[in-house]
Coordinates of C-alpha atoms in Angstrom, one line a residue:
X1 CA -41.1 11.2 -9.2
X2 CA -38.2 10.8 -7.2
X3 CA -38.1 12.3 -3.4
X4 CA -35.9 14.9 -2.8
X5 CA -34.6 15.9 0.8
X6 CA -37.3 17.8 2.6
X7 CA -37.2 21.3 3.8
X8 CA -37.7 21.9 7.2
X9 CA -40.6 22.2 8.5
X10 CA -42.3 24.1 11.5
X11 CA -41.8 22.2 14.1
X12 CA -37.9 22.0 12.6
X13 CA -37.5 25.8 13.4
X14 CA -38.5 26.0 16.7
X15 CA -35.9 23.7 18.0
X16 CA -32.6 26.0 19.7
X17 CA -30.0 27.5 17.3
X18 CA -27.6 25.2 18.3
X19 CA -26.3 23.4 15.2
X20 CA -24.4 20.3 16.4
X21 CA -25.9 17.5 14.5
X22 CA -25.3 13.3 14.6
X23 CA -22.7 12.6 12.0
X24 CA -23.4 10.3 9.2
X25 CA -20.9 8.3 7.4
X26 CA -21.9 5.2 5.2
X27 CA -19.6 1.9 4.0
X28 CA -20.3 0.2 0.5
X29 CA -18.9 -2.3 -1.0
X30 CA -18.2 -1.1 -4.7
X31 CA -16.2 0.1 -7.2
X32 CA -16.1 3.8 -6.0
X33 CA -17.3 5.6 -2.8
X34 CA -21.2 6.3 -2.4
X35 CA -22.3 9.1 -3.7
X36 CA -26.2 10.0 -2.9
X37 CA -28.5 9.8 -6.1
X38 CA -32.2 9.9 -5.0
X39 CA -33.9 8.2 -2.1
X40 CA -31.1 5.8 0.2
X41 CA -32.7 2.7 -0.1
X42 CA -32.5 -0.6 2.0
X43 CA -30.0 0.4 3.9
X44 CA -28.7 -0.7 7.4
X45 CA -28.9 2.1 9.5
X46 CA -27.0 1.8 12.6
X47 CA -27.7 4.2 15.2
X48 CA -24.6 4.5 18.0
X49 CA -23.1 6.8 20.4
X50 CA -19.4 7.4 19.8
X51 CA -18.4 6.9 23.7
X52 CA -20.2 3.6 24.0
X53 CA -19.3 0.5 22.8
X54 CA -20.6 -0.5 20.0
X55 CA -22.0 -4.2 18.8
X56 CA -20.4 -5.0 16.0
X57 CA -17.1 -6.6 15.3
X58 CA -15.4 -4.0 17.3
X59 CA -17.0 -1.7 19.7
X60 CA -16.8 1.5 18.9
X61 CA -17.9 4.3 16.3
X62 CA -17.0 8.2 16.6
X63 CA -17.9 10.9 14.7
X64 CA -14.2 12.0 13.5
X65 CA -11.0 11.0 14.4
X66 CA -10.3 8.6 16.7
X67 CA -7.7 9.6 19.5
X68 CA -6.0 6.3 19.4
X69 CA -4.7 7.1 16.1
X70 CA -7.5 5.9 13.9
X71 CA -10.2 6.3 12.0
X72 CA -13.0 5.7 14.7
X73 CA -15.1 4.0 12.2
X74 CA -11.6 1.3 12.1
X75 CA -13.0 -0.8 14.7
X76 CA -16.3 -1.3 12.7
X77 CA -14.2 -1.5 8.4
X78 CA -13.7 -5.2 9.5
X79 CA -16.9 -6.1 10.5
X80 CA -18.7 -4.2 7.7
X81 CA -16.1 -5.4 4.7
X82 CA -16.8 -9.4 6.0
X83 CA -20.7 -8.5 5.1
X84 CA -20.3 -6.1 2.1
X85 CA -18.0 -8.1 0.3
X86 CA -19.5 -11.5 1.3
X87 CA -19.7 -14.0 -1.8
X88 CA -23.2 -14.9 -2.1
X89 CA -24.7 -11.9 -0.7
X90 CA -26.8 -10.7 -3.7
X91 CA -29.0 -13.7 -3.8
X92 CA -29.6 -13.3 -0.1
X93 CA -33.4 -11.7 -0.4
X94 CA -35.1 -13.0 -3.4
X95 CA -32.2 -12.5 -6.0
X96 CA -31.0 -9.1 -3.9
X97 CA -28.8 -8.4 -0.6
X98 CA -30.9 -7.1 2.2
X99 CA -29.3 -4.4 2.6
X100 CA -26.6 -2.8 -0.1
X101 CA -25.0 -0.2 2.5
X102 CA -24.5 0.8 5.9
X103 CA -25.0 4.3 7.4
X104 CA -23.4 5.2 10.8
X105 CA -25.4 7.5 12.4
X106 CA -23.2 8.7 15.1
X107 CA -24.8 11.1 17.9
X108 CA -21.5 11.9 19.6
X109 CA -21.1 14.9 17.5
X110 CA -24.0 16.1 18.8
X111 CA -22.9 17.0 22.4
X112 CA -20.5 18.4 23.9
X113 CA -19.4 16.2 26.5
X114 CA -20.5 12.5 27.3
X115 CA -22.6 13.7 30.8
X116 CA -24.6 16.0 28.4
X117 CA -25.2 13.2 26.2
X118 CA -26.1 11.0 29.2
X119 CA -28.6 13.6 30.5
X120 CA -30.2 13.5 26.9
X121 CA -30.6 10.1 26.6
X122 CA -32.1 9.6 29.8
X123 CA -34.6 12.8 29.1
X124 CA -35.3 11.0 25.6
X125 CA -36.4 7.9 27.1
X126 CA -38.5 9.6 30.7
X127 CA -40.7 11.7 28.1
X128 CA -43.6 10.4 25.8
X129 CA -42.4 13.3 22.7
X130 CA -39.4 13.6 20.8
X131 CA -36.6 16.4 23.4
X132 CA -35.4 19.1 21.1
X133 CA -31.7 17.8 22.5
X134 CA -31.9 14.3 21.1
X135 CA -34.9 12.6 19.6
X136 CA -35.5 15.9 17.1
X137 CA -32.2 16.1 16.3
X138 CA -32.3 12.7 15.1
X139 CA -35.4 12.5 13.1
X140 CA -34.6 16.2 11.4
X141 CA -30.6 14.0 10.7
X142 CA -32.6 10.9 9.0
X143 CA -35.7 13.0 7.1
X144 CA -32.5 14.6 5.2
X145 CA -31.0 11.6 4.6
X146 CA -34.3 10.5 2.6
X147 CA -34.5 6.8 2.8
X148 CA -36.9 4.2 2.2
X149 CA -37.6 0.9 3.4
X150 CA -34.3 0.9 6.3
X151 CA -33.4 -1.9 8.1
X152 CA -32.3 -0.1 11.7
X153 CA -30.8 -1.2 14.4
X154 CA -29.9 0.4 17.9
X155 CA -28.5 -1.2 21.4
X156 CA -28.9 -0.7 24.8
X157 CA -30.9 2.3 25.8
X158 CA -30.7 4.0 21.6
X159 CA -33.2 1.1 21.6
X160 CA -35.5 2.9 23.0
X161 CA -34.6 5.8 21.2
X162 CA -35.0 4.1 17.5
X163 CA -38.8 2.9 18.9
X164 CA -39.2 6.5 19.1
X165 CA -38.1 7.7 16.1
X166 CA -39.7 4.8 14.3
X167 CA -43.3 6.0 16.2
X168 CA -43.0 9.4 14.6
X169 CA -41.9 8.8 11.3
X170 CA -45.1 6.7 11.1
X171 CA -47.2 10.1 11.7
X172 CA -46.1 11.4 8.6
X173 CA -46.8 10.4 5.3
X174 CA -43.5 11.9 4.3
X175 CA -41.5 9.4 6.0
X176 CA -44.0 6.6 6.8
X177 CA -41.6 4.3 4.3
X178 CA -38.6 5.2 6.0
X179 CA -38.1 2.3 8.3
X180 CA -39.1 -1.1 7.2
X181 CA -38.0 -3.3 9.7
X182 CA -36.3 -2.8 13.4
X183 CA -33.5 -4.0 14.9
X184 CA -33.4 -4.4 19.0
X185 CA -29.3 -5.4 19.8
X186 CA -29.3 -6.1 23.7
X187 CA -32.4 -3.2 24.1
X188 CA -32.4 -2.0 27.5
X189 CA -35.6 -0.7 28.3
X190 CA -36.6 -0.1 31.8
X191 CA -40.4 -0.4 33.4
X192 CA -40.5 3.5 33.2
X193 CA -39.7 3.2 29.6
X194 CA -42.4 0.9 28.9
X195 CA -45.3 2.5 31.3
X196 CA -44.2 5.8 29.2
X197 CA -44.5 4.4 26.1
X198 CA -45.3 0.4 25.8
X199 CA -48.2 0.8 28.0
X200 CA -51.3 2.6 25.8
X201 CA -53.5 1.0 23.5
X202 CA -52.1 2.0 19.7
X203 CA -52.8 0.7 16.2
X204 CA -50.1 -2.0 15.6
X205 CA -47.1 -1.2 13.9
X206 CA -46.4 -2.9 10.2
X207 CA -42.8 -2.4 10.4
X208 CA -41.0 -6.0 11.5
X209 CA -39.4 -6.3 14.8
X210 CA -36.2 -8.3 15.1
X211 CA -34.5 -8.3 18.5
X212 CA -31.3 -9.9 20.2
X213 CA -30.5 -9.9 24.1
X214 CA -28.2 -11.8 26.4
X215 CA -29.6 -15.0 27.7
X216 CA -31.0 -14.0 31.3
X217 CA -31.8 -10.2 30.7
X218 CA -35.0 -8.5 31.5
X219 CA -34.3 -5.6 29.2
X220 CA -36.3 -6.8 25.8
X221 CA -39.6 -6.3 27.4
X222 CA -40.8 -8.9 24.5
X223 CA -44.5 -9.1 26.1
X224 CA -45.1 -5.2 25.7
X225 CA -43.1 -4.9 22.3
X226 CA -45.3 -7.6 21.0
X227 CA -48.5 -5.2 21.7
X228 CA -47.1 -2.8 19.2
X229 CA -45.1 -4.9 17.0
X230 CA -47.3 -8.4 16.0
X231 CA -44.7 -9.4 13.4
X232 CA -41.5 -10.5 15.7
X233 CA -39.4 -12.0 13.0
X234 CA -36.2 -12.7 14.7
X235 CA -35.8 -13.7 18.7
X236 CA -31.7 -14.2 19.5
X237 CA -30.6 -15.3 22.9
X238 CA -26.7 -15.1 23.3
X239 CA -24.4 -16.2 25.2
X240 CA -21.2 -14.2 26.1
X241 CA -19.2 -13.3 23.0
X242 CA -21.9 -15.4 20.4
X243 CA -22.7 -12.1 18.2
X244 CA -19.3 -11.3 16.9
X245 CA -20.8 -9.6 13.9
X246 CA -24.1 -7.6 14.2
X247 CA -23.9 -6.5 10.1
X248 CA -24.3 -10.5 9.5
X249 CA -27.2 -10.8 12.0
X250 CA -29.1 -8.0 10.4
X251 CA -28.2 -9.6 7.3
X252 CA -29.9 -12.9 8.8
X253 CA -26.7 -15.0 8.9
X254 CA -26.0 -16.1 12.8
X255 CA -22.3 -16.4 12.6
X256 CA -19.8 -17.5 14.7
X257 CA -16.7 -16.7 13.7
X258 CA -15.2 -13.3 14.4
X259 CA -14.7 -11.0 11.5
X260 CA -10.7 -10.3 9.9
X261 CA -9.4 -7.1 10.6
X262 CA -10.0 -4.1 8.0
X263 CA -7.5 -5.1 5.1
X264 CA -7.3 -2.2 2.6
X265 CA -6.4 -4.4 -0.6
X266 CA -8.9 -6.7 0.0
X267 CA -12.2 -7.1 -2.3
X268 CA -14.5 -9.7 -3.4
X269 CA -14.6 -11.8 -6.9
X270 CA -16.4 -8.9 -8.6
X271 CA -13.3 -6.4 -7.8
X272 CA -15.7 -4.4 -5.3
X273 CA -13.6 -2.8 -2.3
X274 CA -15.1 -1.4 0.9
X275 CA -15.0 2.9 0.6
X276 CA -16.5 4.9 3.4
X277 CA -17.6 8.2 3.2
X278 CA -19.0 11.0 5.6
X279 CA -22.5 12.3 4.1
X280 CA -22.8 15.8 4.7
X281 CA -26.3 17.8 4.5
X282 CA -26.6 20.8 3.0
X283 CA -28.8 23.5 2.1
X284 CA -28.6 25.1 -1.3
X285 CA -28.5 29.1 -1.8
X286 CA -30.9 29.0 -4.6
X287 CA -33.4 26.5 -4.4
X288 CA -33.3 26.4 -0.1
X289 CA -33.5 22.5 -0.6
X290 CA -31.2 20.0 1.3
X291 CA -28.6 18.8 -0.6
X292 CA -26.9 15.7 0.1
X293 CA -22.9 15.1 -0.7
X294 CA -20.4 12.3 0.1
X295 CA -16.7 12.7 0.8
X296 CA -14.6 9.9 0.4
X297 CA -12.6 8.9 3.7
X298 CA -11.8 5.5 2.8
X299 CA -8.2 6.6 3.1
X300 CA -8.5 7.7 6.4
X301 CA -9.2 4.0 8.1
X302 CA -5.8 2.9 7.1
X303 CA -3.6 6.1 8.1
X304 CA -2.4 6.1 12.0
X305 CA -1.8 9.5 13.7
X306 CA 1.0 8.8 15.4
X307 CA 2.0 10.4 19.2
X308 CA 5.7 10.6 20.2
X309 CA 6.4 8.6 22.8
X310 CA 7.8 11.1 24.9
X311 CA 5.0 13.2 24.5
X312 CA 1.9 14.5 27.2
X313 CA -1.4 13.1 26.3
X314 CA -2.7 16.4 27.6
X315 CA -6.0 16.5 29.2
X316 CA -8.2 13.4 28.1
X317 CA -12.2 12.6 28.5
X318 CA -10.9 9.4 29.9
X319 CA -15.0 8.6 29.7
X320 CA -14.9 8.9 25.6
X321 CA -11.5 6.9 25.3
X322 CA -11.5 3.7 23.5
X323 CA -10.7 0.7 26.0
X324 CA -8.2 -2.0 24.5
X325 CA -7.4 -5.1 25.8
X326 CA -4.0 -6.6 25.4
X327 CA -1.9 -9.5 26.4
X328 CA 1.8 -9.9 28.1
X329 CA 3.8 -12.9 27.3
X330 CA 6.0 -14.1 29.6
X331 CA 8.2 -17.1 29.4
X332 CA 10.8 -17.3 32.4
X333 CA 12.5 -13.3 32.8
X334 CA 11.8 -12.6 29.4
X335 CA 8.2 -11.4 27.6
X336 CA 7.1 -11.0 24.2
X337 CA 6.6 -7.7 22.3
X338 CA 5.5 -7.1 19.1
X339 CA 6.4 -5.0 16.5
X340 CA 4.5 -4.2 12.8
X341 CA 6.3 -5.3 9.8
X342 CA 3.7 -3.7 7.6
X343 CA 5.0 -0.5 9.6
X344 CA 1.6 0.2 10.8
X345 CA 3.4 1.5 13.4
X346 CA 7.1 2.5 14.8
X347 CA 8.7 0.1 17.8
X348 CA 7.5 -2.0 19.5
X349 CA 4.6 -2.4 21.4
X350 CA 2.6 -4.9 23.8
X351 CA 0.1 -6.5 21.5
X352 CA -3.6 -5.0 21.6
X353 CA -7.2 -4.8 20.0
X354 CA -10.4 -3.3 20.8
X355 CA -12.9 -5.7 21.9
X356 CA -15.8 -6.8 20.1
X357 CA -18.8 -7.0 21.1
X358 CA -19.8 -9.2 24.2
X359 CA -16.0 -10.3 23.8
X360 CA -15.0 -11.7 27.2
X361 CA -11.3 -9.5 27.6
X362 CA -9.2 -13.0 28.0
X363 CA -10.8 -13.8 24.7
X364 CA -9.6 -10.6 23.4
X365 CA -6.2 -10.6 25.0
X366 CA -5.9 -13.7 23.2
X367 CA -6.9 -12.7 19.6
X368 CA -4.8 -9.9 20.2
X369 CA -1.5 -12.0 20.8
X370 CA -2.6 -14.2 17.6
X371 CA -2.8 -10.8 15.4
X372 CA 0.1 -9.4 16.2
X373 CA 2.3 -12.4 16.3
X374 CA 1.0 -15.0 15.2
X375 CA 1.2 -16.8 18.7
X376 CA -1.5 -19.3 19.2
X377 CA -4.1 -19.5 22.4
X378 CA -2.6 -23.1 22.5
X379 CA 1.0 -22.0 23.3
X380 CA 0.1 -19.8 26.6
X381 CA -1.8 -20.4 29.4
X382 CA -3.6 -17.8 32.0
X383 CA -1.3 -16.9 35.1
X384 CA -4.5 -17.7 38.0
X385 CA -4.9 -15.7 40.8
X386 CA -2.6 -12.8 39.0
X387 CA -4.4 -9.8 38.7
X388 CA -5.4 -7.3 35.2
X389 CA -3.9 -3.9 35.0
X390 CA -4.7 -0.8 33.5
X391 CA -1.9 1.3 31.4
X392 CA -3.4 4.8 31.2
X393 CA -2.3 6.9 27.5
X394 CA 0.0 4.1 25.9
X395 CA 2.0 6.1 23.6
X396 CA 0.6 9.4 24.3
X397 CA -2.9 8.3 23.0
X398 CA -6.1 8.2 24.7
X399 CA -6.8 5.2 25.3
X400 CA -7.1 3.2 28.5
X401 CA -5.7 -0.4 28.1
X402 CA -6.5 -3.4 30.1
X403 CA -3.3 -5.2 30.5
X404 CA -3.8 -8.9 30.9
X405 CA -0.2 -11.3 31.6
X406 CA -0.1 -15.1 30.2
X407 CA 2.4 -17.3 30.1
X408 CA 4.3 -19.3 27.6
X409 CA 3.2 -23.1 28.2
X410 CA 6.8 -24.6 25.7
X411 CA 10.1 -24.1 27.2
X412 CA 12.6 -21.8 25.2
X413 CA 14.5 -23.5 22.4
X414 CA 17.9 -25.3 23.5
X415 CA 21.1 -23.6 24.1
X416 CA 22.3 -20.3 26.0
X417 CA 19.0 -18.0 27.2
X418 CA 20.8 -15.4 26.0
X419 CA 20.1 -16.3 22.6
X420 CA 16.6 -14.7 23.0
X421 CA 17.8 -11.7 23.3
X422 CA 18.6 -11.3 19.7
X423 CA 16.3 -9.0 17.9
X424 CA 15.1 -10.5 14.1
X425 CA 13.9 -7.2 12.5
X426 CA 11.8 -9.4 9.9
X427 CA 9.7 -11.4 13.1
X428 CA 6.5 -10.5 13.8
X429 CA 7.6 -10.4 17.5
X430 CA 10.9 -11.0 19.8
X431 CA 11.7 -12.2 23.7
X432 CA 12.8 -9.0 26.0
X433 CA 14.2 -9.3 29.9
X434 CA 12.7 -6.4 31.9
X435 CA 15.4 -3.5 31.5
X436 CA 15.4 -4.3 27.7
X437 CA 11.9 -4.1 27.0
X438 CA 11.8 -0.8 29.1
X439 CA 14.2 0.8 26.9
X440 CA 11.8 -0.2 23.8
X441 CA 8.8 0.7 24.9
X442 CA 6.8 4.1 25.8
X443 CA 7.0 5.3 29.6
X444 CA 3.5 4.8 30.1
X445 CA 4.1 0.8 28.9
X446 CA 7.2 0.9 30.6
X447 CA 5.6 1.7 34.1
X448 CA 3.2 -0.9 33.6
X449 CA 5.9 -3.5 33.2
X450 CA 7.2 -2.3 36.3
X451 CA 4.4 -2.9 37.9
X452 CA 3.7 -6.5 36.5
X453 CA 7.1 -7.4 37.8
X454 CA 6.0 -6.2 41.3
X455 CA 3.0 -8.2 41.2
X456 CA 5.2 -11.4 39.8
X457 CA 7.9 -11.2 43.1
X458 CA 5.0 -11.4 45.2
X459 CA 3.0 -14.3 43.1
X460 CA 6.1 -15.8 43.1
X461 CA 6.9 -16.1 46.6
X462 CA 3.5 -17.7 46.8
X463 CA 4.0 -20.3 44.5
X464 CA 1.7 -19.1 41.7
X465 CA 4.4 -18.4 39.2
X466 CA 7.2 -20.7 38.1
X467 CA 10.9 -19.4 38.5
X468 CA 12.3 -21.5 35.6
X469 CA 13.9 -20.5 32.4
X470 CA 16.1 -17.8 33.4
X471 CA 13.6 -17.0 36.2
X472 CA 10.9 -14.8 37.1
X473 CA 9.9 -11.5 35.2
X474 CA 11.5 -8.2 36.7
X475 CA 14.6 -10.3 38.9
X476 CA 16.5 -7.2 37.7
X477 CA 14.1 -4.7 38.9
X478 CA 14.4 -6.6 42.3
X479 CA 18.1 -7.0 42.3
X480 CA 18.4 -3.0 41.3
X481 CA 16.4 -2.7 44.9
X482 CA 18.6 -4.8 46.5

């Protein structure tokens, strides 16, 4: 007979009437968005906190929109549709995929504000029960979700969190099949955390463990886990930027190469396309039994919201903001902005992406200039000794971006500089002095390149920047001072 979502129980109703809840939203690749039928099962469920960064492909997940103008759950389409779609991937388990689809469990929902959130979290992992602010929340989230034999994952201190979780849904025979095997990304679990719950003598648990940390990290506590968890299947050591794509790991491919951006048309040989869809929870008026229903937002990871460029960003939870990296061409008095010929977006803009995970920033300041433009990592080179800055609410978004300058390693082409000032409306990008890359860019952009040309009078009097092809960045801004 086929389980159908629990109701709640007692220990369910004595937690406080507040009634914000984890989101859940889930990817599939298929040929139509998921819709729950019966118990969810093999699925990857990722457990995240919107204002961290998250592991895979790019960092972060949100519970709604994103205020940089996406979908949040953008920065994770890419890496999810480079798994779901993979050729190959149904023969992966004896003749099936490990896991079919991937639910986002998202806590950020659940709080109010990312200090309340912190204070949770650090409650949730100092006490031996699950806290009626967090680890209830999340068990009452997944016992409604109803599914069976999960491969879940969780980073840094939600590591300790998903141990939890996985703990108490072994104490009831109602979900004792939820969880199947365990997924440690970079756990960070401190001595407290293992003297409150690593240290007593317990029956072993039969669910397999699977864990990934950097190389020289203490956090993975491997001798205690290994008292509760004899069946280590999986022991990753990275290095840097090495786990581009935690859906492929789980999936039990170590891959290398960074995952392609989210591409709305794209599908594998079958015809399946990537959906997404939120999962709400439900209770029904007759019956009183938790209903489950999916809402297609598959649209939504491809539509921008955009912010005039003129306007206030208003106040911003600068600590919830996604963080972008982004690179600044310059060759001679002229730098490189890009502009979207698939109009994702209007003007033009310094190039940017979110970093992935364990992405060193120059790494993603030059994957950034390559997507955008199509400009190689061979044709710059770093500017040494110049330093990164920060442009706070690019375009009225919120978003802080870290602001890194290069510099064009093949002279211009040959004739009059002036040639480069010529806009080509069908190039991926074009060559702007200072005052005309001002005038095309947002003021918060625009004060940033005023104060890259700053920096680039002083590196220049010190030797560290060429003064060659028309000269040096911003030798209009210093003349103006003159």
């Amino acid at each position: 007979m086929p389980r159908v979502p629990p109701q709640e129980d007692q220990e369910d109703k004595e937690d406080p009437p507040r009634t914000e809840m984890p989101s859940v939203h889930v990817f599939v690749g298929d040929y139509g968005p998921f819709q729950p039928k019966g118990p969810i099962d093999r699925a990857l469920l990722w457990l995240c906190h919107g204002g961290g960064r998250g592991v895979v492909g790019a960092p972060a997940c949100d519970g709604g929109d994103s205020p940089s103008g996406r979908h949040a759950l953008y920065s994770l389409a890419g890496a999810a549709q480079a798994e779901l779609l993979r050729p190959g991937r149904e023969s992966d388990d004896g003749g099936r995929p490990r896991f079919s689809r991937i639910l986002i469990v998202d806590l950020a929902d659940a709080f109010a504000t990312e200090e309340e959130y912190r204070a949770a979290l650090a409650a949730e992992n100092a006490r031996p029960e699950l806290t009626k602010a967090l680890g209830k929340k999340l068990l009452r989230t997944l016992k409604r979700l109803v599914l069976t034999d999960a491969r879940a994952a969780a980073e840094g201190e939600l590591a300790g969190v998903l141990l939890k979780l996985y703990a108490e849904t072994r104490r009831n025979a109602v979900s004792a099949d939820m969880i199947e095997e365990l997924w440690l990304m970079h756990p960070d679990l401190s001595e407290e955390y293992v003297a409150a719950h690593l240290s007593d003598e317990v029956e072993p648990h039969p669910a397999q463990l699977n864990l990934v940390r950097r190389e020289g990290s203490t956090g993975g506590r491997l001798p205690a886990l290994r008292r509760r968890f004899p069946d280590v299947a999986t022991r990753i050591v990275t290095r840097g930027d090495a786990v581009h794509n935690a859906f492929s790991v789980v999936a039990r491919r170590r891959l290398t190469d960074a995952p392609a951006p989210y591409a709305a048309d794209r599908h594998d040989d079958l015809g399946h396309s990537l959906f997404l869809s939120r999962l709400h929870v439900e209770m029904d008026v007759f019956t009183k039994q938790y209903q489950r229903r999916g809402e297609d937002v598959t649209a939504d990871l491809d539509a921008l919201i955009e912010a005039p460029a003129s306007a206030s960003p208003g106040p911003i939870d600068w600590s919830r903001c996604d963080r972008h990296v982004s690179a600044l061409v310059l060759r001679g008095n002229r730098c490189v902005l890009a502009r979207s010929l698939a109009g994702a977006c209007t003007g033009m803009r310094i190039p940017s992406v979110l970093p992935r995970l364990g992405e060193a920033a120059p790494r993603a300041a030059l994957r950034a200039l390559e997507e955008h433009t199509g400009v190689e990592e061979d044709e710059v080179r770093a500017l040494e000794h110049f330093p990164v800055l920060t442009v706070y609410a690019p375009n009225g978004r919120a978003v802080l971006m870290e602001l890194h300058v290069l510099y064009a390693v093949n002279p211009p082409p040959e004739g009059p500089l002036e040639e480069a000032d010529m806009e080509d409306e069908e190039d991926d990008y074009d060559w702007y002095t200072y005052p005309n890359a001002v005038r095309r860019l947002d003021a918060a952009s625009g004060g940033a390149l005023r104060t890259v040309a700053c920096a680039l009078s002083q590196a220049a009097a010190a030797g560290l920047v060429p003064d060659q092809w028309g000269g040096v960045f911003g030798k209009e801004l210093r003349m103006t001072a003159k």
